[in-house]
Short mmCIF file of C-alpha atoms in Angstrom, two decimals:
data_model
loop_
_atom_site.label_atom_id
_atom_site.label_comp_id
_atom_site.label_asym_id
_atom_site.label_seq_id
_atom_site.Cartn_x
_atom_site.Cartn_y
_atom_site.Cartn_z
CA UNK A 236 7.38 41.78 5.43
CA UNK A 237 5.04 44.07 2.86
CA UNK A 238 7.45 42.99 0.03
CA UNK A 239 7.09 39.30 0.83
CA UNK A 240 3.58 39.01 1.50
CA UNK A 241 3.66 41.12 -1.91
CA UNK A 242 6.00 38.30 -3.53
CA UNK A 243 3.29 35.48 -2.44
CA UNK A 244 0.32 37.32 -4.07
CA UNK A 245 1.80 37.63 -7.09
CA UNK A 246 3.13 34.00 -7.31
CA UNK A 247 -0.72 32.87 -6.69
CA UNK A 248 -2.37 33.93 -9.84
CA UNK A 249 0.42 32.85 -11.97
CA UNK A 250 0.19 29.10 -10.38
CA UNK A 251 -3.64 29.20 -10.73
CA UNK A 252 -2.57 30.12 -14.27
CA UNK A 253 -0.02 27.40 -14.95
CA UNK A 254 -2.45 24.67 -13.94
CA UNK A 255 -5.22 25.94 -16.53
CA UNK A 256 -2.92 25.61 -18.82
CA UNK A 257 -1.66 22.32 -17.84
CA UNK A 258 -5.28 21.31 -17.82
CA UNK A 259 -6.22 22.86 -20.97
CA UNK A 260 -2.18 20.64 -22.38
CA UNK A 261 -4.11 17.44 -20.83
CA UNK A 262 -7.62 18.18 -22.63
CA UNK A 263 -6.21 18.92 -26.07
CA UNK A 264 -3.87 15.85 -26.02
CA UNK A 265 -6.32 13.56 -25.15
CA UNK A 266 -9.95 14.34 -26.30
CA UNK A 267 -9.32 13.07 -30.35
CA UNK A 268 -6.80 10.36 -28.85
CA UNK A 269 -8.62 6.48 -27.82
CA UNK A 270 -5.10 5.21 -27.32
CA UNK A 271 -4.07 4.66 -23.94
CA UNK A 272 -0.32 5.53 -23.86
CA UNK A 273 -0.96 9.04 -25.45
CA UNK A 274 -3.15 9.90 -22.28
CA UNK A 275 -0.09 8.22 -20.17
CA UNK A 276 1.77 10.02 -22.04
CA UNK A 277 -0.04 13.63 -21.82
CA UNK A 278 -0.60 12.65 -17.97
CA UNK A 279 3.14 12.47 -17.30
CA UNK A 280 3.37 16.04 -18.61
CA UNK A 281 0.24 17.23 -16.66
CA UNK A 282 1.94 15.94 -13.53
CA UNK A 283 4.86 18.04 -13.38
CA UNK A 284 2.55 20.84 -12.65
CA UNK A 285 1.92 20.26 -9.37
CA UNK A 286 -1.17 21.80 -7.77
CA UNK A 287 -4.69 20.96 -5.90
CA UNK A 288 -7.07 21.17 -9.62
CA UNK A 289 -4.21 19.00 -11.28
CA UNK A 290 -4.59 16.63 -8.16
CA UNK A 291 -8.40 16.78 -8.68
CA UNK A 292 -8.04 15.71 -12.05
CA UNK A 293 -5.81 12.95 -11.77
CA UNK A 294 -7.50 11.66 -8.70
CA UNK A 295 -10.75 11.38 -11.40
CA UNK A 296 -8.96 9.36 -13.73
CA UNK A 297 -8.34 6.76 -11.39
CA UNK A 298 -11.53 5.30 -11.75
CA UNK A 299 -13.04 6.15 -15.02
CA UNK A 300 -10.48 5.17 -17.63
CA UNK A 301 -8.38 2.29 -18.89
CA UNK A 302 -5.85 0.40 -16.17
CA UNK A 303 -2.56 1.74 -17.92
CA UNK A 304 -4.35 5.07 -17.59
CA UNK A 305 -5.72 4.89 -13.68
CA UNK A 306 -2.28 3.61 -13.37
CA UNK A 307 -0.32 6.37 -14.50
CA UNK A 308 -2.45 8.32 -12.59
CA UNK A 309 -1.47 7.11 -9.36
CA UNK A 310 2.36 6.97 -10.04
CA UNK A 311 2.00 10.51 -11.05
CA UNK A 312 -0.12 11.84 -7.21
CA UNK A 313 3.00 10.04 -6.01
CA UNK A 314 5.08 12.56 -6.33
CA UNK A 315 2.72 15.57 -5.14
CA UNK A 316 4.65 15.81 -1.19
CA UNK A 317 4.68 19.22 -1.19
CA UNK A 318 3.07 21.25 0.19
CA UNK A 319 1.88 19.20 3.06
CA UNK A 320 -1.93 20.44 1.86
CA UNK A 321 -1.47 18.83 -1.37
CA UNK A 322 0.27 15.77 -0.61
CA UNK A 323 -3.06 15.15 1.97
CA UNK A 324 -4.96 15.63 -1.21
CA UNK A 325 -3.29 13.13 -3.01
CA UNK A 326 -3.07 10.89 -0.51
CA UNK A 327 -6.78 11.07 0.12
CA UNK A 328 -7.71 11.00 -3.62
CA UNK A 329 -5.48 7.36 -3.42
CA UNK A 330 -7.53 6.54 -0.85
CA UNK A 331 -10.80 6.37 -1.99
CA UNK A 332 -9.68 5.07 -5.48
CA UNK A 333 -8.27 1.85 -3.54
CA UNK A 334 -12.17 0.88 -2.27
CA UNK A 335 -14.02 2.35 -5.48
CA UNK A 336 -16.04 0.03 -6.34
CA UNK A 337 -14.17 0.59 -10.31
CA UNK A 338 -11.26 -0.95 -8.98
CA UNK A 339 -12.84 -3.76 -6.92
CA UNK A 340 -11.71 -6.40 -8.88
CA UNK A 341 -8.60 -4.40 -10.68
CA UNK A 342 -5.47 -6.19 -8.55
CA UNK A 343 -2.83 -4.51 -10.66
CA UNK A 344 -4.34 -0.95 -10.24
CA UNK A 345 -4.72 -1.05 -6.24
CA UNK A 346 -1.09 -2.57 -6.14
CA UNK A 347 -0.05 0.60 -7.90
CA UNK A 348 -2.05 2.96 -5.96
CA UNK A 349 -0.77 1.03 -2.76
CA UNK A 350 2.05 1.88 -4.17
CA UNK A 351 1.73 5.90 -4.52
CA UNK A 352 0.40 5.98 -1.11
CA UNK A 353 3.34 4.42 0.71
CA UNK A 354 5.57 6.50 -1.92
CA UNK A 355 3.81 9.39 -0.30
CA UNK A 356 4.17 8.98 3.07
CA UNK A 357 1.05 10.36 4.24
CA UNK A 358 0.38 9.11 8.12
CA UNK A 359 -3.21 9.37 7.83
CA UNK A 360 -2.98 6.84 5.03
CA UNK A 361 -2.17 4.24 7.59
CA UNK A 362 -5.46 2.85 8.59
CA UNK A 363 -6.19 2.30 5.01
CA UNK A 364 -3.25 0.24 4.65
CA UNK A 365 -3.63 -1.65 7.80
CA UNK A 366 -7.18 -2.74 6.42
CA UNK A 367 -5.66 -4.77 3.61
CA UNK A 368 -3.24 -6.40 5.23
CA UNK A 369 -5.19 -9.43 5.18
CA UNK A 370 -6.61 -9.62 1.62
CA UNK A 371 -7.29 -12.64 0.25
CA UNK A 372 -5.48 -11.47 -2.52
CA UNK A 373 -1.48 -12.05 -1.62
CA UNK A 374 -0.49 -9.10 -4.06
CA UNK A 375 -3.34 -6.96 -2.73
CA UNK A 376 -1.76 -7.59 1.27
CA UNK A 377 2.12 -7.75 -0.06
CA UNK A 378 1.24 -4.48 -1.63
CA UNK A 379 -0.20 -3.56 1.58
CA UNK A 380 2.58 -4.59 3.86
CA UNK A 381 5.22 -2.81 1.82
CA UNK A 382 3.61 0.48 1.45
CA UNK A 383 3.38 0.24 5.28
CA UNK A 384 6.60 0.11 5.46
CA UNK A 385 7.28 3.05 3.17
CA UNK A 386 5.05 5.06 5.33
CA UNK A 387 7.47 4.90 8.54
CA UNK A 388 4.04 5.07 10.42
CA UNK A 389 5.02 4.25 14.42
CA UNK A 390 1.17 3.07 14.96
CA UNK A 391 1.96 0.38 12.20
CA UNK A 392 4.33 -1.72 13.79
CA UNK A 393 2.76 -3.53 16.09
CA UNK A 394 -0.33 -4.06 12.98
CA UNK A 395 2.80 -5.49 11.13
CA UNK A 396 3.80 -7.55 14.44
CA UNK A 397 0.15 -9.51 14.35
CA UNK A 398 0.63 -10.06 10.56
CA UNK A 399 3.81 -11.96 11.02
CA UNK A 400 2.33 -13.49 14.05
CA UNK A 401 -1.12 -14.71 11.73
CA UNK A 402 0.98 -15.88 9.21
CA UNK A 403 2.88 -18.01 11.50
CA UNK A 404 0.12 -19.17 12.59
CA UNK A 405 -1.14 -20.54 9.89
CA UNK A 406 2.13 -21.99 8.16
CA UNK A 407 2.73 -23.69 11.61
CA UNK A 408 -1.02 -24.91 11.92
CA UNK A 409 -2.14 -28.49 10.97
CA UNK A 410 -3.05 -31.17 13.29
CA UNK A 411 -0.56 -34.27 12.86
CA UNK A 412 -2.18 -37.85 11.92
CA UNK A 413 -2.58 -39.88 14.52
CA UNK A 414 -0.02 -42.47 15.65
CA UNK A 415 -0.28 -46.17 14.32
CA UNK A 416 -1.54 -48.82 16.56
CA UNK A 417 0.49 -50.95 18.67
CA UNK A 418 1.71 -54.34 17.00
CA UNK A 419 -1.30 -56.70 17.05
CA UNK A 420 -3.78 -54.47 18.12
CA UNK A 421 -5.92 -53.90 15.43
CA UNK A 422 -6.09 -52.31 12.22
CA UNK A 423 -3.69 -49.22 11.01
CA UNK A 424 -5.25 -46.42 10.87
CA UNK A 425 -5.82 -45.18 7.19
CA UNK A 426 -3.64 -42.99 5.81
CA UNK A 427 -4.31 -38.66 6.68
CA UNK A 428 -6.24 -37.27 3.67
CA UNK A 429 -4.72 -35.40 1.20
CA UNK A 430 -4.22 -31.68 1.54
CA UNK A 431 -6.82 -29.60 0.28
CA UNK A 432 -6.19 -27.24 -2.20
CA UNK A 433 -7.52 -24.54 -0.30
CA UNK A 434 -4.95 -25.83 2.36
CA UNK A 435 -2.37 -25.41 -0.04
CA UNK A 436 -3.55 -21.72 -1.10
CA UNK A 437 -3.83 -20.46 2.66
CA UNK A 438 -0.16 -21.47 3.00
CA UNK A 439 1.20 -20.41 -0.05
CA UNK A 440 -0.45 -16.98 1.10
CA UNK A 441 0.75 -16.71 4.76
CA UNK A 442 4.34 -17.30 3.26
CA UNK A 443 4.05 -14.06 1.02
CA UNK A 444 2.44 -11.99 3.32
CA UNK A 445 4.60 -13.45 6.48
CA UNK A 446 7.90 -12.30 4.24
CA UNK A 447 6.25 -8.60 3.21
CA UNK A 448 5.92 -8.12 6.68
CA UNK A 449 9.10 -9.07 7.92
CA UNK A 450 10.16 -6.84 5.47
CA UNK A 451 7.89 -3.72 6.07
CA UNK A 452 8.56 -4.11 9.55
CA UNK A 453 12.44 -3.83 8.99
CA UNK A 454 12.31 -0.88 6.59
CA UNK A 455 10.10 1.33 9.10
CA UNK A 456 12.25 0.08 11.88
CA UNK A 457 15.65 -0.70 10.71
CA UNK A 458 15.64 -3.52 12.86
CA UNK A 459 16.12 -7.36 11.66
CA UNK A 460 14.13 -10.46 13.13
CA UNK A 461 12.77 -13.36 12.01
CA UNK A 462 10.22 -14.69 14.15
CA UNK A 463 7.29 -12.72 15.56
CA UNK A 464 8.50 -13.62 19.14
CA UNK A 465 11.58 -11.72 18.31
CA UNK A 466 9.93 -9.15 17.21
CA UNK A 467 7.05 -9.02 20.34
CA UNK A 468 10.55 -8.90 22.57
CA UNK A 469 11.95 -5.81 20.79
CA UNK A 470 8.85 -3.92 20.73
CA UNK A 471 8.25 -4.23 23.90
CA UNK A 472 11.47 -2.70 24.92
CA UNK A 473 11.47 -0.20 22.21
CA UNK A 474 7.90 0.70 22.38
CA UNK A 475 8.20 4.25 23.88
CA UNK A 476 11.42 5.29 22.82
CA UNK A 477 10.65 4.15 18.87
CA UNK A 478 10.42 7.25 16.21
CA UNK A 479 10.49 6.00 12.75
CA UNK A 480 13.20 7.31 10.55
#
Protein backbone atom coordinates (compact mmCIF):
# COMPACT_ATOMS: atom_id res chain seq x y z
CA UNK A 1 0.00 0.00 0.00
CA UNK A 2 3.10 2.57 1.06
CA UNK A 3 4.79 1.56 -2.27
CA UNK A 4 1.72 2.37 -4.34
CA UNK A 5 0.57 5.41 -2.83
CA UNK A 6 4.49 6.09 -3.31
CA UNK A 7 4.15 5.07 -7.17
CA UNK A 8 1.12 7.76 -7.54
CA UNK A 9 3.15 10.66 -6.03
CA UNK A 10 5.78 10.29 -8.12
CA UNK A 11 3.72 9.89 -11.37
CA UNK A 12 2.01 13.43 -10.37
CA UNK A 13 4.82 15.82 -10.80
CA UNK A 14 6.05 14.22 -13.86
CA UNK A 15 2.37 14.65 -15.57
CA UNK A 16 2.19 18.26 -14.25
CA UNK A 17 5.56 18.31 -16.03
CA UNK A 18 4.60 16.77 -19.36
CA UNK A 19 1.73 19.20 -19.83
CA UNK A 20 4.12 22.38 -19.35
CA UNK A 21 5.90 21.13 -21.78
CA UNK A 22 3.17 20.31 -24.07
CA UNK A 23 2.01 23.82 -23.43
CA UNK A 24 5.24 25.45 -23.76
CA UNK A 25 5.35 22.69 -27.71
CA UNK A 26 1.83 24.58 -28.40
CA UNK A 27 3.19 28.27 -27.57
CA UNK A 28 6.41 28.02 -29.56
CA UNK A 29 4.65 26.49 -32.64
CA UNK A 30 2.18 28.90 -32.86
CA UNK A 31 3.07 32.46 -31.58
CA UNK A 32 5.31 33.54 -35.08
CA UNK A 33 2.74 31.26 -37.13
CA UNK A 34 -0.83 33.37 -38.65
CA UNK A 35 -1.57 30.24 -40.61
CA UNK A 36 -4.30 28.24 -39.45
CA UNK A 37 -3.29 24.59 -40.20
CA UNK A 38 0.12 25.02 -38.34
CA UNK A 39 -1.94 25.75 -35.05
CA UNK A 40 -4.21 22.57 -36.21
CA UNK A 41 -1.39 21.13 -36.69
CA UNK A 42 0.59 21.98 -33.27
CA UNK A 43 -2.98 21.36 -31.54
CA UNK A 44 -3.10 17.74 -32.71
CA UNK A 45 0.25 17.25 -30.97
CA UNK A 46 -0.82 19.20 -27.79
CA UNK A 47 -3.76 16.83 -27.56
CA UNK A 48 -2.10 13.67 -27.07
CA UNK A 49 -1.09 14.96 -23.74
CA UNK A 50 -3.99 14.52 -22.03
CA UNK A 51 -4.56 16.49 -18.82
CA UNK A 52 -6.96 19.23 -17.01
CA UNK A 53 -4.38 22.65 -18.10
CA UNK A 54 -4.22 21.06 -21.72
CA UNK A 55 -8.13 20.81 -21.48
CA UNK A 56 -8.15 24.44 -20.23
CA UNK A 57 -6.32 25.50 -23.08
CA UNK A 58 -8.05 23.93 -25.77
CA UNK A 59 -11.40 24.68 -24.29
CA UNK A 60 -10.01 28.64 -24.82
CA UNK A 61 -9.38 28.22 -28.30
CA UNK A 62 -12.76 27.38 -29.06
CA UNK A 63 -13.87 30.72 -29.11
CA UNK A 64 -11.09 33.06 -29.81
CA UNK A 65 -9.47 31.82 -33.00
CA UNK A 66 -10.16 30.92 -36.61
CA UNK A 67 -13.09 28.05 -37.36
CA UNK A 68 -10.48 25.37 -38.66
CA UNK A 69 -8.75 26.21 -35.38
CA UNK A 70 -11.95 26.16 -32.73
CA UNK A 71 -12.57 23.16 -34.78
CA UNK A 72 -9.66 21.19 -34.18
CA UNK A 73 -10.07 22.08 -30.86
CA UNK A 74 -13.12 20.31 -30.25
CA UNK A 75 -12.20 17.08 -32.19
CA UNK A 76 -9.16 17.02 -30.08
CA UNK A 77 -11.41 17.37 -26.09
CA UNK A 78 -13.07 14.46 -27.88
CA UNK A 79 -10.89 12.15 -27.04
CA UNK A 80 -10.10 13.28 -23.28
CA UNK A 81 -12.61 10.10 -21.56
CA UNK A 82 -10.36 9.38 -19.11
CA UNK A 83 -10.25 9.96 -16.23
CA UNK A 84 -13.88 10.48 -15.60
CA UNK A 85 -12.67 14.13 -13.95
CA UNK A 86 -11.29 15.15 -17.16
CA UNK A 87 -13.64 13.93 -19.59
CA UNK A 88 -16.40 16.21 -17.28
CA UNK A 89 -13.98 18.95 -18.05
CA UNK A 90 -14.08 18.55 -21.53
CA UNK A 91 -17.38 17.95 -21.79
CA UNK A 92 -18.21 21.08 -19.89
CA UNK A 93 -15.62 23.25 -21.75
CA UNK A 94 -17.87 21.88 -25.11
CA UNK A 95 -20.58 23.04 -23.44
CA UNK A 96 -20.29 26.46 -22.98
CA UNK A 97 -18.42 26.91 -26.36
CA UNK A 98 -21.79 25.61 -28.10
CA UNK A 99 -23.88 28.94 -26.60
CA UNK A 100 -20.78 31.44 -26.69
CA UNK A 101 -21.94 34.06 -28.08
CA UNK A 102 -18.39 33.61 -30.69
CA UNK A 103 -20.01 30.80 -32.13
CA UNK A 104 -23.60 32.11 -32.38
CA UNK A 105 -23.74 32.29 -35.85
CA UNK A 106 -20.68 29.65 -36.62
CA UNK A 107 -23.03 26.42 -37.87
CA UNK A 108 -20.00 24.38 -38.88
CA UNK A 109 -18.16 24.90 -35.49
CA UNK A 110 -21.24 23.88 -33.11
CA UNK A 111 -21.84 20.83 -35.52
CA UNK A 112 -18.31 19.84 -34.64
CA UNK A 113 -18.45 20.51 -31.06
CA UNK A 114 -21.92 18.63 -31.09
CA UNK A 115 -19.94 16.36 -32.36
CA UNK A 116 -17.07 15.96 -29.54
CA UNK A 117 -19.72 15.98 -27.00
CA UNK A 118 -21.71 12.98 -28.20
CA UNK A 119 -18.10 11.41 -29.05
CA UNK A 120 -17.62 11.88 -25.37
CA UNK A 121 -20.33 10.47 -23.85
CA UNK A 122 -20.69 12.64 -20.99
CA UNK A 123 -24.48 12.17 -19.41
CA UNK A 124 -24.57 15.50 -18.02
CA UNK A 125 -24.14 16.78 -21.56
CA UNK A 126 -27.64 15.69 -22.27
CA UNK A 127 -29.73 18.63 -21.44
CA UNK A 128 -27.54 20.65 -23.63
CA UNK A 129 -28.25 18.51 -26.44
CA UNK A 130 -31.88 18.15 -25.84
CA UNK A 131 -32.04 22.10 -26.08
CA UNK A 132 -31.10 22.09 -29.75
CA UNK A 133 -33.06 19.66 -30.90
CA UNK A 134 -35.28 22.07 -32.39
CA UNK A 135 -32.96 24.65 -34.04
CA UNK A 136 -34.03 26.36 -36.76
CA UNK A 137 -30.97 25.42 -38.20
CA UNK A 138 -31.49 21.57 -39.62
CA UNK A 139 -27.60 20.90 -39.27
CA UNK A 140 -27.56 22.62 -35.88
CA UNK A 141 -30.72 19.91 -34.62
CA UNK A 142 -29.33 16.85 -36.97
CA UNK A 143 -26.13 17.53 -35.18
CA UNK A 144 -28.08 17.55 -32.11
CA UNK A 145 -30.09 14.43 -32.60
CA UNK A 146 -27.06 12.35 -33.49
CA UNK A 147 -24.82 13.28 -30.72
CA UNK A 148 -27.84 12.21 -28.60
CA UNK A 149 -27.63 9.23 -29.81
CA UNK A 150 -23.92 8.80 -29.26
CA UNK A 151 -24.47 9.69 -25.71
CA UNK A 152 -26.63 6.39 -24.90
CA UNK A 153 -28.37 8.85 -22.38
CA UNK A 154 -31.74 6.73 -21.04
CA UNK A 155 -33.42 10.32 -20.12
CA UNK A 156 -33.05 11.09 -23.96
CA UNK A 157 -35.31 8.80 -25.46
CA UNK A 158 -38.41 9.82 -24.84
CA UNK A 159 -36.86 13.83 -25.84
CA UNK A 160 -36.03 11.89 -29.14
CA UNK A 161 -39.71 10.26 -29.10
CA UNK A 162 -41.41 14.03 -29.18
CA UNK A 163 -38.91 15.01 -31.95
CA UNK A 164 -40.09 12.34 -34.26
CA UNK A 165 -43.53 12.95 -33.05
CA UNK A 166 -43.07 17.16 -33.97
CA UNK A 167 -41.70 16.35 -37.06
CA UNK A 168 -44.56 14.26 -38.00
CA UNK A 169 -46.49 16.65 -37.16
CA UNK A 170 -45.56 19.02 -39.24
CA UNK A 171 -44.81 16.92 -42.52
CA UNK A 172 -48.41 15.52 -41.99
CA UNK A 173 -49.93 19.09 -41.27
CA UNK A 174 -51.74 21.19 -43.98
CA UNK A 175 -55.35 21.76 -44.23
CA UNK A 176 -56.75 20.26 -47.67
CA UNK A 177 -58.63 22.80 -50.18
CA UNK A 178 -61.94 22.69 -49.99
CA UNK A 179 -64.16 20.48 -52.18
CA UNK A 180 -65.64 21.94 -55.52
CA UNK A 181 -69.21 22.86 -55.67
CA UNK A 182 -71.92 20.70 -56.76
CA UNK A 183 -72.76 20.85 -60.64
CA UNK A 184 -74.75 24.08 -61.17
CA UNK A 185 -74.39 25.53 -58.00
CA UNK A 186 -72.31 28.30 -58.34
CA UNK A 187 -68.91 29.24 -58.97
CA UNK A 188 -65.65 26.82 -58.35
CA UNK A 189 -63.91 27.73 -55.81
CA UNK A 190 -60.44 29.27 -56.83
CA UNK A 191 -57.69 27.30 -56.87
CA UNK A 192 -55.57 26.73 -52.98
CA UNK A 193 -52.68 29.26 -52.99
CA UNK A 194 -49.41 28.33 -53.63
CA UNK A 195 -47.15 27.00 -50.94
CA UNK A 196 -45.18 29.39 -49.18
CA UNK A 197 -41.71 29.19 -49.15
CA UNK A 198 -41.51 29.20 -45.59
CA UNK A 199 -43.99 26.19 -45.96
CA UNK A 200 -41.60 24.57 -48.03
CA UNK A 201 -38.53 25.26 -45.52
CA UNK A 202 -40.51 23.96 -42.33
CA UNK A 203 -40.95 20.69 -44.25
CA UNK A 204 -37.82 20.28 -45.76
CA UNK A 205 -36.62 20.69 -42.00
CA UNK A 206 -39.00 18.27 -40.14
CA UNK A 207 -37.80 15.62 -42.80
CA UNK A 208 -34.04 16.00 -41.64
CA UNK A 209 -34.59 16.25 -38.21
CA UNK A 210 -37.60 13.49 -38.26
CA UNK A 211 -34.75 11.00 -39.97
CA UNK A 212 -31.77 12.12 -37.27
CA UNK A 213 -34.06 11.12 -34.79
CA UNK A 214 -35.19 7.97 -35.97
CA UNK A 215 -31.76 7.39 -36.17
CA UNK A 216 -30.45 8.63 -32.71
CA UNK A 217 -33.19 6.89 -31.24
CA UNK A 218 -32.08 3.47 -32.84
CA UNK A 219 -28.37 3.82 -32.04
CA UNK A 220 -29.06 4.52 -28.15
CA UNK A 221 -31.66 1.84 -28.27
CA UNK A 222 -30.86 -0.70 -30.80
CA UNK A 223 -34.31 -0.87 -31.59
CA UNK A 224 -35.90 -0.11 -35.24
CA UNK A 225 -39.29 1.85 -35.88
CA UNK A 226 -40.56 4.07 -38.10
CA UNK A 227 -43.35 5.94 -36.86
CA UNK A 228 -43.48 7.74 -33.51
CA UNK A 229 -46.56 5.57 -32.55
CA UNK A 230 -44.29 2.65 -32.83
CA UNK A 231 -42.00 4.01 -30.97
CA UNK A 232 -44.61 5.54 -27.98
CA UNK A 233 -45.72 1.54 -27.94
CA UNK A 234 -42.18 0.25 -27.26
CA UNK A 235 -41.29 2.71 -24.75
CA UNK A 236 -43.92 2.24 -22.92
CA UNK A 237 -43.24 -1.38 -22.45
CA UNK A 238 -39.59 -0.96 -22.21
CA UNK A 239 -39.59 2.07 -20.10
CA UNK A 240 -38.31 0.55 -16.79
CA UNK A 241 -36.42 -2.25 -17.86
CA UNK A 242 -34.35 0.06 -20.68
CA UNK A 243 -30.37 0.56 -19.89
CA UNK A 244 -28.63 1.94 -22.81
CA UNK A 245 -25.78 -0.05 -24.16
Amino acid sequence: MVLTLALLLSVLPQDDAAAKAALDAYKAATTKSKDPRAHVDAIAELAKTQHQSVAAKLGSLLTTEANEVRIAAATALSSFKQPPELKLSASKLLVQALTAGANVREIEVRVAILGAIGALQEESAANALKSHFDDKDPKIACAALAAAGALKSKSLVEPLIQTVRDSERVLNGGALPPPPPAPGKGKPPPPPPPQKDTDKEKKDRANMVNGAALSALTALTQQSYRTGDEWEKWWSKNRSSFTPK
